[in-house]
């Protein structure tokens, strides 16, 4: 690695007040190398332990997450602005992932036996491969880490984490939680590093896999670097999810779930509902009720229970989404509510709805990572499905229809995404796979699928046994 010549730091900021929270010193190149070596040594012991023994520690991590719940939730809200009640929900999801993984891993990872055509027998093992390097975003500061870490620890790997700089405190607290739960030293390490050091880690001979949750641009760069080093990668790259309101939709239900789907986590969610495609038969009814609901949302301090919409995580993110809104309007979109940066402290942006959204506008083509909804009118149900798939993204999506059988068929056979929600909005479920297609990335997490992303599927063939 290139040697650093001077010390530099990360500073975190509270997006509600705009005030500084803490500062953290970057690791030296020597510290990075020592951490990698420690992770490799820890892996060599950890991989020999039974899945059941690993599961006991994973269960203990879930318990410690609950013990630290108030502290962790408060810190996540302070660092990135999500509603405190949603921070608490995030901690509960993390515990559920630990419990599901510990319970189901022994069956998912057990050896399989096959009869061989030669008359012998075969054994298939799911063997750990080593150090897995994760680059994670700020929007779900605990969940994004737990999502890939727990599966890989259960599989027998060790884990390095480069978290988003604005949630460095959360990363450090998770390290403490893992340590308190009894996870052996070196199996999970937080890397406070810059991009140059991160690239060196990807290339390091002891690092065997790379996983990223981030933007498509980041995915292109990380995927290219991992591929050049001939290393497996998993990429979850966001989306511009479409929610279809079909001719027979329950409009009241569609509005309720669509509003939640757009503003949950302050709208900063890869799998958020973003494009709302309603057929001509129901468009005006849906639009009127949806806009009224968005207008009446209470924006403010995320720690106040009545608040429904908190600040965006960073000032530059607010500037970006406002620019996308302005460019969409310049290209023909109509602003129905919101769309103005409010005065005062913090990085707040109001719930915003754009109508007459068409191809060529950022609101149609790109991901708007914040509380901005795009309304699109479709001629009929078939046209709605066509518009939904007219995107380079394919993470999630939704369908509102009273005919659940028809909606399910559309989800199975026609919706070109990794996940589909019918008559609801959802996030992550520990027992269901999470991931997308097209520019939303590749690979799966959750549901037992993440357990096998970074393992060596090994064939052992025995003759005369």
Protein backbone atom coordinates (compact mmCIF):
# COMPACT_ATOMS: atom_id res chain seq x y z
CA UNK A 1 0.00 0.00 0.00
CA UNK A 2 1.08 3.59 -0.55
CA UNK A 3 2.21 5.11 2.74
CA UNK A 4 0.24 7.95 4.23
CA UNK A 5 2.30 11.02 5.09
CA UNK A 6 -0.16 12.91 7.29
CA UNK A 7 -3.04 12.19 9.61
CA UNK A 8 -6.56 13.17 8.56
CA UNK A 9 -10.00 12.76 10.07
CA UNK A 10 -13.69 12.14 9.42
CA UNK A 11 -16.19 14.54 10.99
CA UNK A 12 -19.83 13.55 11.46
CA UNK A 13 -22.73 16.02 11.46
CA UNK A 14 -26.25 15.93 12.90
CA UNK A 15 -28.56 16.56 9.91
CA UNK A 16 -31.36 17.85 12.16
CA UNK A 17 -29.28 20.70 13.59
CA UNK A 18 -26.34 20.90 11.21
CA UNK A 19 -23.96 20.72 14.19
CA UNK A 20 -20.83 18.59 14.45
CA UNK A 21 -21.15 15.31 16.35
CA UNK A 22 -17.71 13.68 16.44
CA UNK A 23 -14.41 13.27 14.66
CA UNK A 24 -12.56 10.04 13.84
CA UNK A 25 -8.98 9.53 12.71
CA UNK A 26 -8.27 7.56 9.55
CA UNK A 27 -6.23 4.40 9.90
CA UNK A 28 -2.64 4.34 8.70
CA UNK A 29 -1.64 1.89 5.98
CA UNK A 30 0.23 -0.10 8.60
CA UNK A 31 -2.91 -0.38 10.74
CA UNK A 32 -4.91 -1.52 7.72
CA UNK A 33 -2.41 -4.28 6.97
CA UNK A 34 -2.33 -5.38 10.61
CA UNK A 35 -6.13 -5.55 10.65
CA UNK A 36 -6.21 -7.70 7.52
CA UNK A 37 -3.62 -10.07 8.95
CA UNK A 38 -5.59 -10.30 12.20
CA UNK A 39 -8.78 -11.04 10.23
CA UNK A 40 -7.03 -13.85 8.37
CA UNK A 41 -5.70 -15.40 11.57
CA UNK A 42 -9.15 -15.21 13.18
CA UNK A 43 -10.72 -16.81 10.09
CA UNK A 44 -8.37 -19.80 10.20
CA UNK A 45 -9.69 -20.68 13.66
CA UNK A 46 -13.31 -19.66 13.09
CA UNK A 47 -13.74 -21.80 9.98
CA UNK A 48 -13.00 -24.95 12.00
CA UNK A 49 -15.85 -24.33 14.43
CA UNK A 50 -19.20 -26.00 13.89
CA UNK A 51 -22.05 -24.00 12.45
CA UNK A 52 -23.93 -24.58 15.71
CA UNK A 53 -21.11 -23.02 17.75
CA UNK A 54 -21.00 -20.02 15.44
CA UNK A 55 -24.77 -19.74 15.80
CA UNK A 56 -24.52 -19.37 19.56
CA UNK A 57 -22.42 -16.24 19.13
CA UNK A 58 -24.66 -14.91 16.38
CA UNK A 59 -27.65 -15.34 18.72
CA UNK A 60 -25.68 -13.50 21.41
CA UNK A 61 -25.09 -10.61 18.97
CA UNK A 62 -28.85 -10.38 18.46
CA UNK A 63 -29.33 -10.23 22.24
CA UNK A 64 -26.70 -7.52 22.64
CA UNK A 65 -28.34 -5.48 19.89
CA UNK A 66 -31.42 -5.39 22.09
CA UNK A 67 -29.36 -4.50 25.16
CA UNK A 68 -27.88 -1.56 23.25
CA UNK A 69 -31.13 -0.73 21.45
CA UNK A 70 -31.76 2.74 22.91
CA UNK A 71 -28.16 3.87 22.50
CA UNK A 72 -27.87 2.49 18.98
CA UNK A 73 -31.21 3.92 17.83
CA UNK A 74 -30.40 7.38 19.23
CA UNK A 75 -27.03 7.39 17.51
CA UNK A 76 -28.46 6.37 14.13
CA UNK A 77 -31.02 9.18 14.33
CA UNK A 78 -28.34 11.67 15.36
CA UNK A 79 -26.02 10.65 12.53
CA UNK A 80 -28.41 10.37 9.57
CA UNK A 81 -31.75 11.83 10.63
CA UNK A 82 -34.16 8.90 10.43
CA UNK A 83 -37.19 8.94 12.72
CA UNK A 84 -36.28 7.56 16.13
CA UNK A 85 -39.15 5.09 16.03
CA UNK A 86 -37.80 3.77 12.73
CA UNK A 87 -34.31 3.49 14.21
CA UNK A 88 -35.79 1.27 16.91
CA UNK A 89 -37.51 -0.81 14.23
CA UNK A 90 -34.17 -1.16 12.45
CA UNK A 91 -32.53 -2.60 15.57
CA UNK A 92 -35.38 -5.11 15.90
CA UNK A 93 -34.88 -6.17 12.27
CA UNK A 94 -31.18 -6.69 12.92
CA UNK A 95 -31.96 -8.95 15.87
CA UNK A 96 -34.46 -10.89 13.75
CA UNK A 97 -31.78 -11.45 11.10
CA UNK A 98 -29.39 -12.80 13.75
CA UNK A 99 -32.03 -15.18 15.11
CA UNK A 100 -33.19 -16.41 11.69
CA UNK A 101 -29.64 -16.98 10.51
CA UNK A 102 -28.55 -18.83 13.64
CA UNK A 103 -31.62 -21.08 13.48
CA UNK A 104 -31.53 -21.90 9.76
CA UNK A 105 -27.83 -21.98 8.93
CA UNK A 106 -27.15 -25.52 10.19
CA UNK A 107 -29.64 -26.93 7.69
CA UNK A 108 -28.68 -24.56 4.85
CA UNK A 109 -24.95 -25.22 5.17
CA UNK A 110 -24.96 -28.92 5.97
CA UNK A 111 -23.13 -31.32 3.67
CA UNK A 112 -25.09 -32.97 0.87
CA UNK A 113 -24.46 -36.53 -0.32
CA UNK A 114 -24.92 -37.78 -3.87
CA UNK A 115 -24.54 -41.16 -5.52
CA UNK A 116 -21.92 -41.10 -8.27
CA UNK A 117 -22.34 -42.75 -11.67
CA UNK A 118 -19.03 -44.51 -11.03
CA UNK A 119 -20.52 -46.29 -8.06
CA UNK A 120 -18.86 -44.20 -5.38
CA UNK A 121 -20.39 -41.39 -3.35
CA UNK A 122 -20.06 -37.65 -3.49
CA UNK A 123 -20.11 -35.02 -0.78
CA UNK A 124 -20.92 -31.36 -1.42
CA UNK A 125 -19.67 -28.94 1.21
CA UNK A 126 -20.25 -25.21 1.62
CA UNK A 127 -16.84 -24.17 2.86
CA UNK A 128 -15.92 -20.64 4.02
CA UNK A 129 -13.40 -18.84 1.83
CA UNK A 130 -11.84 -16.15 4.03
CA UNK A 131 -12.06 -12.40 4.44
CA UNK A 132 -15.14 -10.66 3.01
CA UNK A 133 -14.89 -6.90 2.54
CA UNK A 134 -18.11 -4.89 2.80
CA UNK A 135 -18.62 -1.29 1.63
CA UNK A 136 -21.88 -0.03 3.08
CA UNK A 137 -24.07 3.12 2.88
CA UNK A 138 -25.51 5.40 5.54
CA UNK A 139 -29.27 5.06 5.04
CA UNK A 140 -29.72 2.00 7.29
CA UNK A 141 -26.59 2.31 9.41
CA UNK A 142 -27.05 -0.90 11.41
CA UNK A 143 -29.11 -3.05 9.05
CA UNK A 144 -26.81 -2.66 6.04
CA UNK A 145 -23.95 -3.98 8.17
CA UNK A 146 -25.87 -6.80 9.82
CA UNK A 147 -27.32 -7.90 6.47
CA UNK A 148 -24.02 -9.10 5.01
CA UNK A 149 -21.97 -9.56 8.17
CA UNK A 150 -24.16 -12.08 10.00
CA UNK A 151 -24.52 -14.38 6.98
CA UNK A 152 -20.80 -14.38 6.34
CA UNK A 153 -19.85 -14.96 9.96
CA UNK A 154 -22.28 -17.87 10.08
CA UNK A 155 -20.73 -19.29 6.91
CA UNK A 156 -17.35 -19.21 8.65
CA UNK A 157 -15.78 -16.15 7.02
CA UNK A 158 -14.28 -13.07 8.66
CA UNK A 159 -15.53 -9.60 7.81
CA UNK A 160 -14.11 -6.13 7.17
CA UNK A 161 -16.41 -3.09 7.07
CA UNK A 162 -15.93 0.26 5.36
CA UNK A 163 -19.01 2.19 6.43
CA UNK A 164 -20.19 5.52 5.05
CA UNK A 165 -18.23 8.28 6.76
CA UNK A 166 -21.29 10.09 8.15
CA UNK A 167 -22.28 7.04 10.23
CA UNK A 168 -18.84 6.15 11.54
CA UNK A 169 -20.13 6.31 15.11
CA UNK A 170 -22.70 3.61 14.39
CA UNK A 171 -19.99 1.41 12.86
CA UNK A 172 -17.86 1.80 15.98
CA UNK A 173 -20.79 1.01 18.27
CA UNK A 174 -21.59 -2.13 16.28
CA UNK A 175 -17.98 -3.19 16.78
CA UNK A 176 -18.46 -2.82 20.54
CA UNK A 177 -21.71 -4.80 20.41
CA UNK A 178 -20.04 -7.65 18.52
CA UNK A 179 -17.16 -7.67 20.99
CA UNK A 180 -19.50 -7.68 24.00
CA UNK A 181 -21.42 -10.62 22.50
CA UNK A 182 -18.22 -12.66 22.51
CA UNK A 183 -17.31 -12.64 18.83
CA UNK A 184 -13.61 -13.56 18.66
CA UNK A 185 -11.26 -10.66 17.97
CA UNK A 186 -10.47 -10.08 14.31
CA UNK A 187 -13.64 -11.59 12.86
CA UNK A 188 -15.33 -8.20 12.46
CA UNK A 189 -13.28 -5.03 11.98
CA UNK A 190 -14.31 -1.46 11.17
CA UNK A 191 -12.02 0.17 8.63
CA UNK A 192 -11.88 3.98 8.91
CA UNK A 193 -10.15 4.54 5.58
CA UNK A 194 -10.20 6.56 2.38
CA UNK A 195 -10.99 5.43 -1.17
CA UNK A 196 -7.37 4.76 -2.09
CA UNK A 197 -6.95 2.45 0.89
CA UNK A 198 -10.27 0.78 0.06
CA UNK A 199 -9.06 -0.04 -3.43
CA UNK A 200 -5.93 -1.58 -1.96
CA UNK A 201 -8.07 -3.80 0.28
CA UNK A 202 -10.02 -5.09 -2.71
CA UNK A 203 -6.73 -6.06 -4.35
CA UNK A 204 -5.24 -7.60 -1.21
CA UNK A 205 -4.38 -11.27 -1.68
CA UNK A 206 -6.06 -12.29 1.60
CA UNK A 207 -9.39 -10.64 0.77
CA UNK A 208 -11.59 -13.18 -1.02
CA UNK A 209 -14.87 -11.39 -1.69
CA UNK A 210 -16.38 -7.90 -1.93
CA UNK A 211 -19.92 -6.75 -1.28
CA UNK A 212 -21.26 -3.26 -1.87
CA UNK A 213 -24.54 -1.49 -1.28
CA UNK A 214 -24.49 1.89 -3.00
CA UNK A 215 -25.10 3.83 -6.18
CA UNK A 216 -24.85 2.35 -9.70
CA UNK A 217 -21.74 4.47 -10.23
CA UNK A 218 -20.08 3.02 -7.16
CA UNK A 219 -21.19 -0.46 -8.25
CA UNK A 220 -19.53 -0.06 -11.64
CA UNK A 221 -16.23 0.92 -10.04
CA UNK A 222 -16.23 -1.70 -7.28
CA UNK A 223 -17.48 -4.45 -9.60
CA UNK A 224 -14.73 -3.61 -12.09
CA UNK A 225 -12.02 -3.64 -9.42
CA UNK A 226 -13.24 -6.92 -7.91
CA UNK A 227 -13.53 -8.48 -11.36
CA UNK A 228 -10.03 -7.38 -12.31
CA UNK A 229 -8.78 -9.12 -9.15
CA UNK A 230 -10.92 -12.20 -10.03
CA UNK A 231 -12.94 -11.94 -6.83
CA UNK A 232 -16.61 -12.70 -6.27
CA UNK A 233 -18.78 -9.65 -5.63
CA UNK A 234 -22.34 -8.90 -4.60
CA UNK A 235 -23.81 -5.53 -5.61
CA UNK A 236 -27.02 -3.90 -4.37
CA UNK A 237 -27.28 -0.64 -6.27
CA UNK A 238 -30.55 1.08 -5.59
CA UNK A 239 -33.53 1.54 -7.87
CA UNK A 240 -36.40 3.63 -9.16
CA UNK A 241 -39.16 1.32 -8.01
CA UNK A 242 -42.54 1.50 -9.70
CA UNK A 243 -45.84 0.94 -7.89
CA UNK A 244 -48.79 0.13 -10.14
CA UNK A 245 -52.29 1.31 -9.26
CA UNK A 246 -54.44 -0.83 -11.54
CA UNK A 247 -58.06 -0.31 -12.67
CA UNK A 248 -59.52 -2.28 -9.76
CA UNK A 249 -57.21 -0.99 -7.01
CA UNK A 250 -58.47 -0.03 -3.57
CA UNK A 251 -57.53 3.66 -3.81
CA UNK A 252 -57.66 4.35 -0.08
CA UNK A 253 -55.27 1.46 0.58
CA UNK A 254 -53.06 2.40 -2.35
CA UNK A 255 -52.70 5.96 -1.09
CA UNK A 256 -51.94 4.90 2.47
CA UNK A 257 -49.24 2.41 1.49
CA UNK A 258 -47.83 4.59 -1.28
CA UNK A 259 -47.28 7.54 1.05
CA UNK A 260 -45.53 5.27 3.55
CA UNK A 261 -43.54 3.70 0.75
CA UNK A 262 -42.31 7.07 -0.46
CA UNK A 263 -41.41 8.78 2.84
CA UNK A 264 -40.28 5.87 5.06
CA UNK A 265 -36.72 6.53 6.25
CA UNK A 266 -37.22 10.09 4.97
CA UNK A 267 -37.50 8.67 1.47
CA UNK A 268 -33.86 7.57 1.52
CA UNK A 269 -34.37 3.89 0.78
CA UNK A 270 -33.19 1.90 -2.23
CA UNK A 271 -36.39 -0.14 -2.24
CA UNK A 272 -38.69 2.84 -1.63
CA UNK A 273 -41.76 3.40 -3.78
CA UNK A 274 -40.68 6.13 -6.20
CA UNK A 275 -42.70 6.01 -9.44
CA UNK A 276 -46.48 5.73 -9.05
CA UNK A 277 -48.08 4.50 -12.25
CA UNK A 278 -51.88 4.72 -12.19
CA UNK A 279 -54.22 3.80 -15.02
CA UNK A 280 -56.48 6.40 -16.62
CA UNK A 281 -59.49 4.91 -14.82
CA UNK A 282 -58.14 5.71 -11.35
CA UNK A 283 -55.44 8.31 -11.96
CA UNK A 284 -57.29 11.46 -10.91
CA UNK A 285 -58.72 9.86 -7.77
CA UNK A 286 -55.34 8.51 -6.71
CA UNK A 287 -53.55 11.78 -7.49
CA UNK A 288 -55.94 13.95 -5.50
CA UNK A 289 -55.81 11.80 -2.38
CA UNK A 290 -52.09 11.09 -2.62
CA UNK A 291 -51.14 14.77 -2.97
CA UNK A 292 -53.37 15.76 -0.05
CA UNK A 293 -51.76 13.11 2.14
CA UNK A 294 -48.24 14.19 1.17
CA UNK A 295 -49.07 17.86 1.81
CA UNK A 296 -50.28 17.10 5.33
CA UNK A 297 -47.19 15.20 6.50
CA UNK A 298 -45.55 16.65 9.60
CA UNK A 299 -41.89 17.47 8.96
CA UNK A 300 -39.58 18.16 11.88
CA UNK A 301 -37.39 16.77 14.65
CA UNK A 302 -37.04 13.00 14.09
CA UNK A 303 -36.99 12.39 17.85
CA UNK A 304 -40.49 13.82 18.33
CA UNK A 305 -43.15 11.11 18.12
CA UNK A 306 -45.55 13.19 15.99
CA UNK A 307 -42.96 13.77 13.26
CA UNK A 308 -43.57 11.86 10.02
CA UNK A 309 -40.68 13.22 7.94
CA UNK A 310 -37.21 14.06 9.23
CA UNK A 311 -34.23 15.72 7.54
CA UNK A 312 -32.17 14.31 4.71
CA UNK A 313 -28.89 12.81 5.82
CA UNK A 314 -26.54 15.38 4.30
CA UNK A 315 -26.74 18.83 2.75
CA UNK A 316 -25.23 17.66 -0.56
CA UNK A 317 -27.93 14.99 -0.85
CA UNK A 318 -30.61 17.64 -0.41
CA UNK A 319 -28.97 19.79 -3.06
CA UNK A 320 -28.85 16.86 -5.47
CA UNK A 321 -32.51 15.90 -5.14
CA UNK A 322 -33.60 19.54 -5.41
CA UNK A 323 -31.60 19.84 -8.62
CA UNK A 324 -33.29 16.68 -9.96
CA UNK A 325 -36.71 18.16 -9.15
CA UNK A 326 -35.85 21.45 -10.84
CA UNK A 327 -34.53 19.72 -13.97
CA UNK A 328 -37.64 17.55 -14.17
CA UNK A 329 -39.84 20.66 -14.02
CA UNK A 330 -37.73 22.35 -16.68
CA UNK A 331 -38.37 19.31 -18.90
CA UNK A 332 -42.14 19.36 -18.45
CA UNK A 333 -43.02 17.89 -15.06
CA UNK A 334 -45.62 19.73 -12.99
CA UNK A 335 -45.00 20.44 -9.32
CA UNK A 336 -48.05 19.58 -7.20
CA UNK A 337 -46.56 20.13 -3.73
CA UNK A 338 -43.23 20.69 -1.99
CA UNK A 339 -40.18 21.31 -4.13
CA UNK A 340 -38.69 24.17 -2.10
CA UNK A 341 -35.79 24.09 0.36
CA UNK A 342 -37.09 25.42 3.69
CA UNK A 343 -35.29 28.03 5.75
CA UNK A 344 -33.74 27.17 9.09
CA UNK A 345 -31.29 24.68 10.53
CA UNK A 346 -30.86 21.14 9.31
CA UNK A 347 -31.12 19.48 5.92
CA UNK A 348 -34.90 19.25 5.58
CA UNK A 349 -36.71 18.77 2.28
CA UNK A 350 -40.53 18.67 2.08
CA UNK A 351 -42.66 15.83 0.74
CA UNK A 352 -42.81 16.59 -2.98
CA UNK A 353 -45.03 15.29 -5.78
CA UNK A 354 -44.37 15.69 -9.49
CA UNK A 355 -47.07 15.13 -12.13
CA UNK A 356 -46.77 14.73 -15.91
CA UNK A 357 -43.53 12.79 -15.45
CA UNK A 358 -42.21 11.44 -18.74
CA UNK A 359 -39.13 9.78 -20.19
CA UNK A 360 -36.13 12.09 -20.36
CA UNK A 361 -36.78 13.67 -16.96
CA UNK A 362 -34.69 12.75 -13.89
CA UNK A 363 -37.95 11.92 -12.10
CA UNK A 364 -38.61 9.19 -14.69
CA UNK A 365 -35.11 7.97 -15.56
CA UNK A 366 -33.09 8.28 -12.36
CA UNK A 367 -33.31 7.39 -8.70
CA UNK A 368 -34.60 10.26 -6.55
CA UNK A 369 -33.19 9.40 -3.13
CA UNK A 370 -35.46 11.45 -0.89
CA UNK A 371 -39.14 12.31 -0.30
CA UNK A 372 -40.06 13.03 -3.95
CA UNK A 373 -42.80 11.06 -5.74
CA UNK A 374 -43.27 10.79 -9.51
CA UNK A 375 -46.83 10.37 -10.87
CA UNK A 376 -47.23 8.71 -14.27
CA UNK A 377 -50.50 8.06 -16.11
CA UNK A 378 -50.92 4.77 -17.97
CA UNK A 379 -53.61 4.00 -20.56
CA UNK A 380 -54.50 0.67 -18.98
CA UNK A 381 -53.12 -2.18 -16.87
CA UNK A 382 -50.93 -3.49 -19.69
CA UNK A 383 -49.46 -0.06 -20.32
CA UNK A 384 -48.79 0.37 -16.60
CA UNK A 385 -46.73 -2.82 -16.57
CA UNK A 386 -44.83 -1.68 -19.66
CA UNK A 387 -43.94 1.66 -18.05
CA UNK A 388 -42.90 -0.04 -14.82
CA UNK A 389 -40.36 -2.16 -16.70
CA UNK A 390 -39.17 0.81 -18.76
CA UNK A 391 -36.28 1.42 -16.39
CA UNK A 392 -32.64 0.47 -16.18
CA UNK A 393 -33.30 -0.48 -12.55
CA UNK A 394 -34.97 -3.59 -11.17
CA UNK A 395 -34.80 -3.89 -7.38
CA UNK A 396 -38.42 -3.85 -6.22
CA UNK A 397 -41.90 -2.71 -7.11
CA UNK A 398 -45.53 -2.97 -6.14
CA UNK A 399 -48.99 -3.74 -7.50
CA UNK A 400 -52.33 -2.55 -6.12
CA UNK A 401 -55.27 -4.64 -7.30
CA UNK A 402 -58.27 -6.35 -5.72
CA UNK A 403 -57.57 -9.34 -7.95
CA UNK A 404 -54.68 -10.85 -6.01
CA UNK A 405 -54.42 -13.82 -8.38
CA UNK A 406 -53.96 -11.52 -11.36
CA UNK A 407 -51.49 -9.33 -9.47
CA UNK A 408 -49.47 -12.38 -8.44
CA UNK A 409 -49.31 -13.56 -12.03
CA UNK A 410 -48.04 -10.14 -13.11
CA UNK A 411 -45.43 -10.26 -10.36
CA UNK A 412 -44.25 -13.74 -11.33
CA UNK A 413 -44.24 -13.47 -15.11
CA UNK A 414 -43.95 -9.82 -16.07
CA UNK A 415 -42.46 -7.57 -13.37
CA UNK A 416 -38.72 -7.41 -14.11
CA UNK A 417 -37.50 -6.88 -10.54
CA UNK A 418 -36.00 -8.87 -7.70
CA UNK A 419 -38.92 -8.17 -5.33
CA UNK A 420 -42.61 -7.32 -5.70
CA UNK A 421 -45.10 -6.20 -3.03
CA UNK A 422 -48.80 -6.73 -3.62
CA UNK A 423 -51.29 -4.37 -1.93
CA UNK A 424 -48.64 -3.21 0.51
CA UNK A 425 -45.25 -1.61 0.89
CA UNK A 426 -42.46 -3.56 2.53
CA UNK A 427 -38.77 -3.42 3.26
CA UNK A 428 -36.74 -6.45 4.26
CA UNK A 429 -37.81 -9.78 5.70
CA UNK A 430 -35.17 -12.07 7.27
CA UNK A 431 -36.68 -15.17 5.62
CA UNK A 432 -37.03 -13.69 2.10
CA UNK A 433 -34.24 -12.99 -0.41
CA UNK A 434 -33.22 -9.36 -0.99
CA UNK A 435 -31.65 -8.14 -4.23
CA UNK A 436 -32.33 -6.95 -7.75
CA UNK A 437 -31.64 -7.25 -11.46
CA UNK A 438 -30.42 -4.96 -14.25
CA UNK A 439 -28.65 -1.85 -12.88
CA UNK A 440 -29.90 -2.64 -9.41
CA UNK A 441 -27.09 -5.17 -9.11
CA UNK A 442 -26.73 -8.90 -8.55
CA UNK A 443 -26.53 -11.42 -5.74
CA UNK A 444 -28.96 -12.04 -2.91
CA UNK A 445 -29.04 -11.52 0.83
CA UNK A 446 -31.47 -12.79 3.49
CA UNK A 447 -33.61 -15.88 3.40
CA UNK A 448 -30.62 -18.19 3.63
CA UNK A 449 -29.41 -17.09 0.19
CA UNK A 450 -26.75 -14.77 1.60
CA UNK A 451 -25.21 -17.71 3.45
CA UNK A 452 -24.03 -19.18 0.15
CA UNK A 453 -22.86 -16.08 -1.71
CA UNK A 454 -19.30 -16.29 -0.36
CA UNK A 455 -18.61 -19.98 0.12
CA UNK A 456 -16.68 -22.57 -1.81
CA UNK A 457 -19.19 -25.12 -3.12
CA UNK A 458 -16.76 -28.01 -2.91
CA UNK A 459 -17.17 -31.45 -4.48
CA UNK A 460 -15.60 -34.42 -2.73
CA UNK A 461 -15.81 -37.70 -4.69
CA UNK A 462 -15.08 -40.99 -2.96
CA UNK A 463 -14.51 -44.32 -4.67
CA UNK A 464 -14.87 -47.74 -3.08
CA UNK A 465 -16.33 -46.47 0.16
